[in-house]
Coordinates of N, CA and C in Angstrom, one line a residue:
A1 N -32.7 -200.9 -29.4 CA -32.0 -201.8 -30.4 C -30.8 -201.0 -30.9
V2 N -29.8 -201.7 -31.2 CA -28.6 -201.0 -31.8 C -28.9 -200.7 -33.2
A3 N -28.9 -199.4 -33.5 CA -29.2 -198.9 -34.8 C -28.2 -199.3 -35.8
T4 N -28.6 -199.6 -37.0 CA -27.8 -199.9 -38.2 C -26.8 -198.7 -38.3
G5 N -25.5 -199.0 -38.4 CA -24.5 -198.0 -38.6 C -24.0 -197.3 -37.3
A6 N -24.6 -197.7 -36.2 CA -24.2 -197.1 -34.9 C -22.9 -197.6 -34.4
D7 N -22.2 -196.8 -33.7 CA -20.9 -197.2 -33.0 C -21.1 -197.9 -31.8
L8 N -20.6 -199.1 -31.6 CA -20.8 -199.8 -30.4 C -19.4 -200.5 -30.1
V9 N -18.9 -200.2 -28.9 CA -17.6 -200.7 -28.5 C -17.9 -202.1 -27.9
A10 N -17.2 -203.1 -28.4 CA -17.5 -204.4 -27.9 C -16.2 -205.1 -27.6
Y11 N -16.3 -206.2 -26.9 CA -15.2 -207.1 -26.6 C -15.4 -208.4 -27.3
S12 N -14.3 -209.0 -27.8 CA -14.4 -210.3 -28.5 C -13.1 -211.0 -28.4
G13 N -13.0 -212.2 -29.0 CA -11.7 -213.0 -28.9 C -11.5 -213.6 -27.6
F14 N -12.6 -214.0 -26.9 CA -12.5 -214.6 -25.6 C -11.9 -216.0 -25.6
S15 N -11.0 -216.2 -24.6 CA -10.4 -217.6 -24.5 C -10.1 -217.7 -23.0
T16 N -9.4 -218.9 -22.7 CA -9.1 -219.1 -21.3 C -7.9 -218.1 -20.8
S17 N -7.3 -217.4 -21.8 CA -6.3 -216.4 -21.4 C -6.7 -215.0 -21.8
N18 N -8.0 -214.8 -22.3 CA -8.4 -213.5 -22.7 C -9.9 -213.4 -22.4
Y19 N -10.2 -212.7 -21.3 CA -11.6 -212.5 -20.8 C -11.5 -211.3 -19.8
L20 N -12.7 -210.8 -19.5 CA -12.8 -209.7 -18.5 C -13.3 -210.3 -17.1
K21 N -12.7 -209.7 -16.1 CA -13.0 -210.2 -14.8 C -12.8 -209.1 -13.8
T22 N -13.8 -209.0 -12.9 CA -13.7 -208.0 -11.8 C -13.0 -208.7 -10.6
P23 N -12.4 -207.8 -9.8 CA -11.8 -208.4 -8.6 C -13.0 -208.8 -7.7
I24 N -12.7 -209.4 -6.6 CA -13.8 -209.9 -5.6 C -14.6 -208.6 -5.3
A25 N -15.9 -208.7 -5.4 CA -16.8 -207.6 -5.2 C -17.9 -207.9 -4.2
P26 N -17.6 -207.6 -2.9 CA -18.7 -208.0 -1.9 C -19.9 -207.2 -2.1
G27 N -19.9 -206.1 -2.8 CA -21.2 -205.3 -3.1 C -22.1 -206.1 -4.1
L28 N -21.6 -207.1 -4.7 CA -22.4 -207.9 -5.6 C -22.9 -209.2 -5.0
A29 N -22.9 -209.3 -3.6 CA -23.5 -210.5 -2.9 C -25.0 -210.2 -2.7
W30 N -25.8 -210.9 -3.6 CA -27.2 -210.6 -3.6 C -28.1 -211.2 -2.4
G31 N -27.5 -212.2 -1.7 CA -28.3 -212.9 -0.8 C -29.5 -213.5 -1.4
T32 N -30.7 -213.3 -0.8 CA -32.0 -213.8 -1.4 C -32.7 -212.7 -2.1
G33 N -32.1 -211.6 -2.3 CA -32.7 -210.4 -2.9 C -32.8 -210.4 -4.4
D34 N -33.3 -209.3 -4.9 CA -33.5 -209.2 -6.3 C -32.1 -208.8 -7.0
F35 N -31.9 -209.1 -8.2 CA -30.7 -208.7 -9.0 C -31.0 -208.8 -10.5
C36 N -30.1 -208.2 -11.2 CA -30.2 -208.2 -12.7 C -28.8 -208.2 -13.3
Y37 N -28.7 -208.9 -14.4 CA -27.5 -208.9 -15.3 C -28.0 -208.6 -16.6
T38 N -27.4 -207.6 -17.3 CA -27.9 -207.2 -18.6 C -26.7 -206.8 -19.5
G39 N -26.9 -207.0 -20.8 CA -25.9 -206.6 -21.8 C -26.2 -207.0 -23.2
W40 N -25.3 -206.9 -24.1 CA -25.6 -207.1 -25.5 C -24.6 -208.2 -26.0
Y41 N -25.1 -209.1 -26.9 CA -24.2 -210.2 -27.5 C -24.5 -210.2 -28.9
N42 N -23.4 -210.7 -29.7 CA -23.5 -211.0 -31.1 C -22.6 -212.2 -31.3
T43 N -23.2 -213.2 -31.9 CA -22.5 -214.5 -32.0 C -23.0 -215.3 -33.2
T44 N -22.1 -216.1 -33.6 CA -22.5 -217.2 -34.5 C -22.7 -218.4 -33.6
L45 N -23.5 -219.4 -34.0 CA -23.8 -220.5 -33.2 C -22.8 -221.6 -33.4
T46 N -22.3 -222.3 -32.4 CA -21.2 -223.2 -32.6 C -21.5 -224.6 -32.1
S47 N -22.7 -224.9 -31.6 CA -23.0 -226.1 -31.0 C -22.1 -226.6 -29.9
S48 N -21.5 -225.7 -29.2 CA -20.7 -226.0 -28.0 C -21.0 -225.0 -26.9
N49 N -20.9 -225.4 -25.7 CA -21.2 -224.5 -24.6 C -20.3 -223.3 -24.6
Q50 N -20.9 -222.1 -24.6 CA -20.1 -220.9 -24.5 C -20.8 -219.9 -23.5
R51 N -20.0 -219.4 -22.6 CA -20.5 -218.5 -21.5 C -20.5 -217.0 -21.9
L52 N -21.6 -216.3 -21.7 CA -21.6 -215.0 -21.9 C -21.1 -214.2 -20.6
F53 N -21.5 -214.7 -19.5 CA -21.0 -214.2 -18.2 C -21.1 -215.3 -17.2
S54 N -20.4 -215.1 -16.1 CA -20.5 -215.9 -14.9 C -20.1 -215.0 -13.7
H55 N -20.9 -215.1 -12.7 CA -20.7 -214.4 -11.4 C -20.6 -215.5 -10.3
G56 N -19.5 -215.7 -9.7 CA -19.4 -216.7 -8.7 C -18.0 -217.0 -8.3
N57 N -17.8 -218.2 -7.8 CA -16.5 -218.6 -7.3 C -16.2 -220.0 -7.9
A58 N -15.0 -220.3 -7.8 CA -14.5 -221.6 -8.3 C -14.3 -222.6 -7.2
S59 N -15.0 -222.5 -6.1 CA -14.9 -223.4 -5.0 C -15.6 -224.7 -5.4
S60 N -15.7 -225.6 -4.4 CA -16.4 -226.9 -4.7 C -17.2 -227.2 -3.4
G61 N -18.1 -228.2 -3.6 CA -18.9 -228.6 -2.5 C -19.9 -227.5 -2.1
A62 N -20.2 -227.4 -0.8 CA -21.2 -226.5 -0.2 C -20.7 -225.0 -0.4
S63 N -19.5 -224.8 -0.7 CA -19.0 -223.4 -0.9 C -19.2 -222.9 -2.3
L64 N -19.6 -223.8 -3.2 CA -19.8 -223.4 -4.6 C -21.0 -222.6 -4.8
E65 N -20.8 -221.4 -5.4 CA -22.0 -220.5 -5.7 C -21.6 -219.8 -7.1
Y66 N -22.7 -219.7 -7.9 CA -22.5 -219.0 -9.2 C -23.8 -218.8 -9.9
I67 N -23.9 -217.8 -10.8 CA -24.9 -217.7 -11.8 C -24.2 -217.5 -13.1
S68 N -24.7 -218.2 -14.1 CA -24.0 -218.1 -15.3 C -25.0 -218.1 -16.5
L69 N -24.7 -217.3 -17.5 CA -25.6 -217.4 -18.7 C -24.7 -217.9 -19.9
L70 N -25.3 -218.9 -20.5 CA -24.6 -219.5 -21.6 C -25.4 -219.8 -22.8
I71 N -24.8 -220.0 -23.9 CA -25.5 -220.7 -25.1 C -25.0 -222.1 -25.0
N72 N -26.0 -223.0 -24.9 CA -25.5 -224.4 -24.7 C -25.3 -225.1 -26.0
S73 N -24.9 -226.4 -25.9 CA -24.6 -227.1 -27.1 C -25.7 -227.4 -28.0
S74 N -27.0 -227.1 -27.6 CA -28.1 -227.2 -28.5 C -28.4 -225.9 -29.1
N75 N -27.6 -224.9 -28.9 CA -27.7 -223.5 -29.4 C -28.9 -222.8 -28.8
L76 N -29.1 -223.0 -27.5 CA -30.2 -222.3 -26.7 C -29.6 -221.6 -25.6
L77 N -30.1 -220.4 -25.2 CA -29.7 -219.6 -24.0 C -30.2 -220.4 -22.8
Q78 N -29.3 -220.4 -21.8 CA -29.6 -221.2 -20.6 C -29.0 -220.4 -19.4
V79 N -29.6 -220.4 -18.3 CA -29.1 -219.9 -17.0 C -28.7 -221.0 -16.1
D80 N -27.5 -221.0 -15.6 CA -27.1 -222.1 -14.5 C -27.0 -221.3 -13.3
V81 N -27.5 -221.8 -12.2 CA -27.3 -221.2 -10.8 C -26.9 -222.3 -9.9
C82 N -26.2 -221.9 -8.9 CA -25.8 -222.8 -7.8 C -25.6 -221.9 -6.5
A83 N -26.2 -222.4 -5.4 CA -26.1 -221.8 -4.1 C -25.9 -222.9 -3.1
A84 N -24.9 -222.7 -2.3 CA -24.6 -223.7 -1.2 C -24.3 -225.1 -1.9
G85 N -23.7 -225.1 -3.0 CA -23.3 -226.3 -3.7 C -24.4 -227.1 -4.4
V86 N -25.6 -226.5 -4.5 CA -26.7 -227.1 -5.1 C -27.0 -226.4 -6.4
S87 N -26.8 -227.1 -7.6 CA -26.9 -226.5 -8.9 C -28.3 -226.7 -9.4
T88 N -28.7 -225.7 -10.3 CA -30.0 -225.8 -11.0 C -29.7 -225.2 -12.4
S89 N -30.4 -225.6 -13.4 CA -30.3 -225.1 -14.7 C -31.7 -224.8 -15.2
T90 N -31.8 -223.8 -16.0 CA -33.1 -223.5 -16.7 C -33.2 -224.4 -17.9
G91 N -32.1 -225.1 -18.3 CA -32.2 -225.8 -19.5 C -32.2 -224.8 -20.7
G92 N -32.3 -225.3 -21.9 CA -32.3 -224.4 -23.0 C -33.7 -223.8 -23.2
V93 N -33.8 -222.5 -22.9 CA -35.1 -221.9 -22.8 C -35.4 -220.8 -23.8
V94 N -34.4 -220.2 -24.3 CA -34.6 -219.0 -25.2 C -33.6 -219.2 -26.4
T95 N -34.2 -219.1 -27.6 CA -33.3 -219.3 -28.8 C -32.5 -218.0 -29.1
P96 N -31.2 -218.1 -29.1 CA -30.4 -216.9 -29.4 C -30.5 -216.6 -30.8
L97 N -30.4 -215.3 -31.1 CA -30.4 -214.8 -32.5 C -28.9 -214.5 -32.9
A98 N -28.6 -215.2 -34.0 CA -27.2 -215.3 -34.5 C -26.9 -214.1 -35.4
N99 N -25.6 -213.6 -35.5 CA -25.2 -212.7 -36.4 C -25.9 -211.3 -36.4
S100 N -26.3 -210.9 -35.2 CA -26.8 -209.6 -35.0 C -26.7 -209.2 -33.5
W101 N -26.8 -208.0 -33.2 CA -26.7 -207.6 -31.8 C -28.1 -207.8 -31.1
N102 N -28.0 -208.4 -29.9 CA -29.1 -208.8 -29.2 C -29.0 -208.4 -27.7
H103 N -30.0 -207.8 -27.1 CA -30.0 -207.4 -25.7 C -30.5 -208.6 -24.9
I104 N -29.8 -208.9 -23.8 CA -30.3 -210.0 -22.9 C -30.4 -209.5 -21.5
C105 N -31.3 -209.9 -20.8 CA -31.4 -209.5 -19.4 C -31.9 -210.7 -18.6
V106 N -31.1 -211.0 -17.5 CA -31.4 -212.1 -16.6 C -31.7 -211.4 -15.3
V107 N -32.9 -211.6 -14.8 CA -33.4 -210.9 -13.6 C -34.0 -211.8 -12.6
R108 N -33.8 -211.6 -11.3 CA -34.5 -212.3 -10.3 C -35.3 -211.2 -9.5
R109 N -36.6 -211.4 -9.5 CA -37.5 -210.5 -8.8 C -38.5 -211.3 -7.9
S110 N -38.4 -211.1 -6.6 CA -39.2 -211.8 -5.7 C -39.2 -213.4 -5.8
G111 N -37.9 -213.9 -6.0 CA -37.7 -215.4 -6.1 C -38.0 -215.9 -7.4
I112 N -38.3 -215.2 -8.5 CA -38.6 -215.7 -9.8 C -37.4 -215.2 -10.7
L113 N -36.7 -216.1 -11.3 CA -35.6 -215.9 -12.3 C -36.2 -215.9 -13.7
S114 N -36.0 -214.7 -14.4 CA -36.5 -214.6 -15.8 C -35.4 -214.2 -16.7
I115 N -35.6 -214.6 -18.0 CA -34.7 -214.2 -19.1 C -35.6 -213.4 -20.1
Y116 N -35.0 -212.2 -20.5 CA -35.6 -211.4 -21.5 C -34.6 -211.3 -22.7
Q117 N -35.1 -211.3 -23.9 CA -34.2 -211.1 -25.1 C -34.9 -210.0 -25.9
N118 N -34.1 -209.0 -26.2 CA -34.6 -207.9 -27.1 C -35.9 -207.3 -26.5
G119 N -35.9 -207.2 -25.2 CA -37.1 -206.5 -24.5 C -38.3 -207.4 -24.4
Q120 N -38.2 -208.6 -24.8 CA -39.3 -209.6 -24.8 C -39.1 -210.7 -23.8
F121 N -40.1 -211.0 -23.0 CA -40.0 -212.1 -22.1 C -39.7 -213.4 -22.7
G122 N -38.8 -214.2 -22.2 CA -38.5 -215.5 -22.8 C -38.8 -216.6 -22.0
A123 N -38.5 -216.6 -20.7 CA -38.9 -217.7 -19.8 C -38.6 -217.3 -18.4
S124 N -39.2 -218.1 -17.5 CA -38.9 -217.9 -16.0 C -39.1 -219.1 -15.2
Y125 N -38.6 -219.1 -14.0 CA -38.8 -220.2 -13.1 C -38.5 -219.8 -11.7
A126 N -39.1 -220.5 -10.7 CA -38.9 -220.1 -9.3 C -37.5 -220.5 -8.9
W127 N -36.7 -219.5 -8.3 CA -35.4 -219.8 -7.8 C -35.1 -218.8 -6.8
A128 N -35.1 -219.1 -5.5 CA -34.9 -218.1 -4.5 C -33.6 -218.5 -3.7
G129 N -32.6 -219.1 -4.3 CA -31.4 -219.4 -3.6 C -30.7 -218.3 -3.0
N130 N -29.9 -218.5 -1.9 CA -29.2 -217.5 -1.2 C -27.8 -217.3 -1.8
F131 N -27.6 -216.2 -2.4 CA -26.2 -216.0 -3.0 C -25.4 -215.1 -2.1
N132 N -24.5 -215.7 -1.3 CA -23.6 -215.0 -0.5 C -22.5 -214.3 -1.3
L133 N -21.9 -215.1 -2.3 CA -21.0 -214.6 -3.2 C -19.9 -213.6 -2.7
G134 N -19.6 -213.8 -1.4 CA -18.6 -213.0 -0.7 C -17.2 -213.1 -1.3
N135 N -16.8 -214.3 -1.8 CA -15.4 -214.5 -2.3 C -15.6 -214.8 -3.8
S136 N -16.3 -213.9 -4.5 CA -16.6 -214.2 -6.0 C -16.1 -213.1 -6.9
F137 N -16.2 -213.4 -8.2 CA -15.9 -212.4 -9.1 C -16.9 -212.5 -10.3
F138 N -17.0 -211.4 -11.1 CA -17.9 -211.3 -12.2 C -17.0 -211.4 -13.5
A139 N -17.2 -212.5 -14.3 CA -16.4 -212.7 -15.4 C -17.3 -212.6 -16.7
I140 N -16.7 -211.9 -17.7 CA -17.4 -211.7 -19.0 C -16.7 -212.5 -20.0
G141 N -17.4 -213.3 -20.8 CA -16.8 -214.0 -21.9 C -16.2 -215.4 -21.5
I142 N -16.5 -215.9 -20.2 CA -15.9 -217.1 -19.7 C -16.7 -217.6 -18.5
D143 N -16.6 -218.8 -18.0 CA -17.3 -219.2 -16.7 C -16.4 -219.0 -15.5
Q144 N -16.9 -219.2 -14.4 CA -16.2 -218.9 -13.1 C -15.0 -219.8 -12.9
T145 N -14.9 -221.0 -13.7 CA -13.7 -221.8 -13.6 C -12.8 -221.6 -14.8
I146 N -13.0 -220.6 -15.6 CA -12.2 -220.2 -16.7 C -12.1 -221.2 -17.8
V147 N -13.4 -221.7 -18.2 CA -13.5 -222.6 -19.3 C -14.8 -222.1 -20.1
Q148 N -15.0 -222.6 -21.3 CA -16.2 -222.4 -22.1 C -16.3 -220.9 -22.5
A149 N -15.2 -220.5 -23.2 CA -15.1 -219.1 -23.6 C -16.2 -218.8 -24.7
F150 N -16.7 -217.6 -24.7 CA -17.7 -217.1 -25.6 C -17.1 -216.8 -27.0
S151 N -17.7 -217.2 -28.1 CA -17.1 -217.1 -29.4 C -17.5 -215.8 -30.2
G152 N -18.4 -215.0 -29.6 CA -18.8 -213.8 -30.3 C -18.3 -212.5 -29.6
S153 N -19.1 -211.5 -29.7 CA -18.8 -210.2 -29.1 C -19.8 -209.8 -28.0
L154 N -19.3 -209.1 -27.0 CA -20.1 -208.7 -25.9 C -20.0 -207.2 -25.6
A155 N -21.0 -206.5 -25.3 CA -20.9 -205.1 -25.0 C -21.9 -204.7 -23.9
L156 N -21.5 -203.6 -23.2 CA -22.3 -202.9 -22.2 C -22.9 -203.9 -21.1
W157 N -22.1 -204.8 -20.6 CA -22.5 -205.7 -19.5 C -22.5 -205.0 -18.2
R158 N -23.5 -205.3 -17.4 CA -23.5 -204.8 -16.0 C -24.4 -205.7 -15.1
A159 N -24.2 -205.5 -13.7 CA -24.9 -206.2 -12.8 C -25.5 -205.3 -11.8
S160 N -26.6 -205.5 -11.3 CA -27.3 -204.6 -10.4 C -28.1 -205.3 -9.3
A161 N -28.3 -204.7 -8.2 CA -29.1 -205.3 -7.1 C -30.6 -204.8 -7.2
I162 N -30.8 -204.2 -8.4 CA -32.2 -203.7 -8.7 C -32.8 -204.6 -9.8
A163 N -33.9 -205.1 -9.6 CA -34.6 -205.9 -10.6 C -35.6 -205.0 -11.5
P164 N -35.2 -204.7 -12.7 CA -36.1 -203.8 -13.5 C -37.3 -204.5 -13.9
S165 N -38.4 -203.7 -14.1 CA -39.7 -204.2 -14.5 C -39.6 -204.6 -15.9
P166 N -40.6 -205.4 -16.4 CA -40.6 -205.8 -17.8 C -40.7 -204.5 -18.7
Q167 N -41.3 -203.4 -18.3 CA -41.3 -202.2 -19.0 C -39.9 -201.6 -19.1
D168 N -39.3 -201.6 -17.9 CA -37.9 -201.0 -17.9 C -37.0 -201.8 -18.8
I169 N -37.1 -203.2 -18.9 CA -36.3 -204.0 -19.7 C -36.6 -203.6 -21.1
S170 N -37.7 -203.5 -21.5 CA -38.1 -203.1 -22.9 C -37.5 -201.8 -23.2
K171 N -37.6 -200.8 -22.3 CA -37.1 -199.5 -22.5 C -35.5 -199.5 -22.7
M172 N -34.9 -200.4 -21.8 CA -33.4 -200.5 -22.0 C -33.1 -201.0 -23.4
Y173 N -33.8 -202.0 -23.9 CA -33.6 -202.5 -25.3 C -33.8 -201.4 -26.3
N174 N -34.9 -200.7 -26.2 CA -35.2 -199.7 -27.2 C -34.3 -198.4 -27.1
D175 N -33.8 -198.1 -25.9 CA -33.0 -196.9 -25.8 C -31.5 -197.0 -25.9
E176 N -30.9 -198.2 -25.8 CA -29.5 -198.3 -25.8 C -29.0 -198.4 -27.2

């Protein structure tokens, strides 16, 4: 957990012209394998869709691929995924905690996509889609089509081809 009074460098002020984005990163093409996205967020709830991160492309049809974490208009954390143009959503599954720093981890392990908040399991569902993501980018604070900017602050975001265990996720939360 982020200790009271600790220094934490964060990014905020996201908009359609102010966000973080990696160049195309072929090393982040997960295929059907395991992966993890993890970071910290601090927000007020706005009752509008706001994206914490999105990894994908802005294509259409069968070429569309992405994974995205958002706080939806019902003020619930939700993961949206799309592979080969077929979209799926977890729906609102985890309640975000407003006005404090919170650790979030989205992990796919052996075809099961799970969300953890502050080291605690939140929800999971089966999803083994094939992410080629060869022509994609990783965006923080916005979605892959450059809309739905995040209204809070984000820090220490990363993506990995390793799916941490529940114990590892709890340790990340407690040690960072």
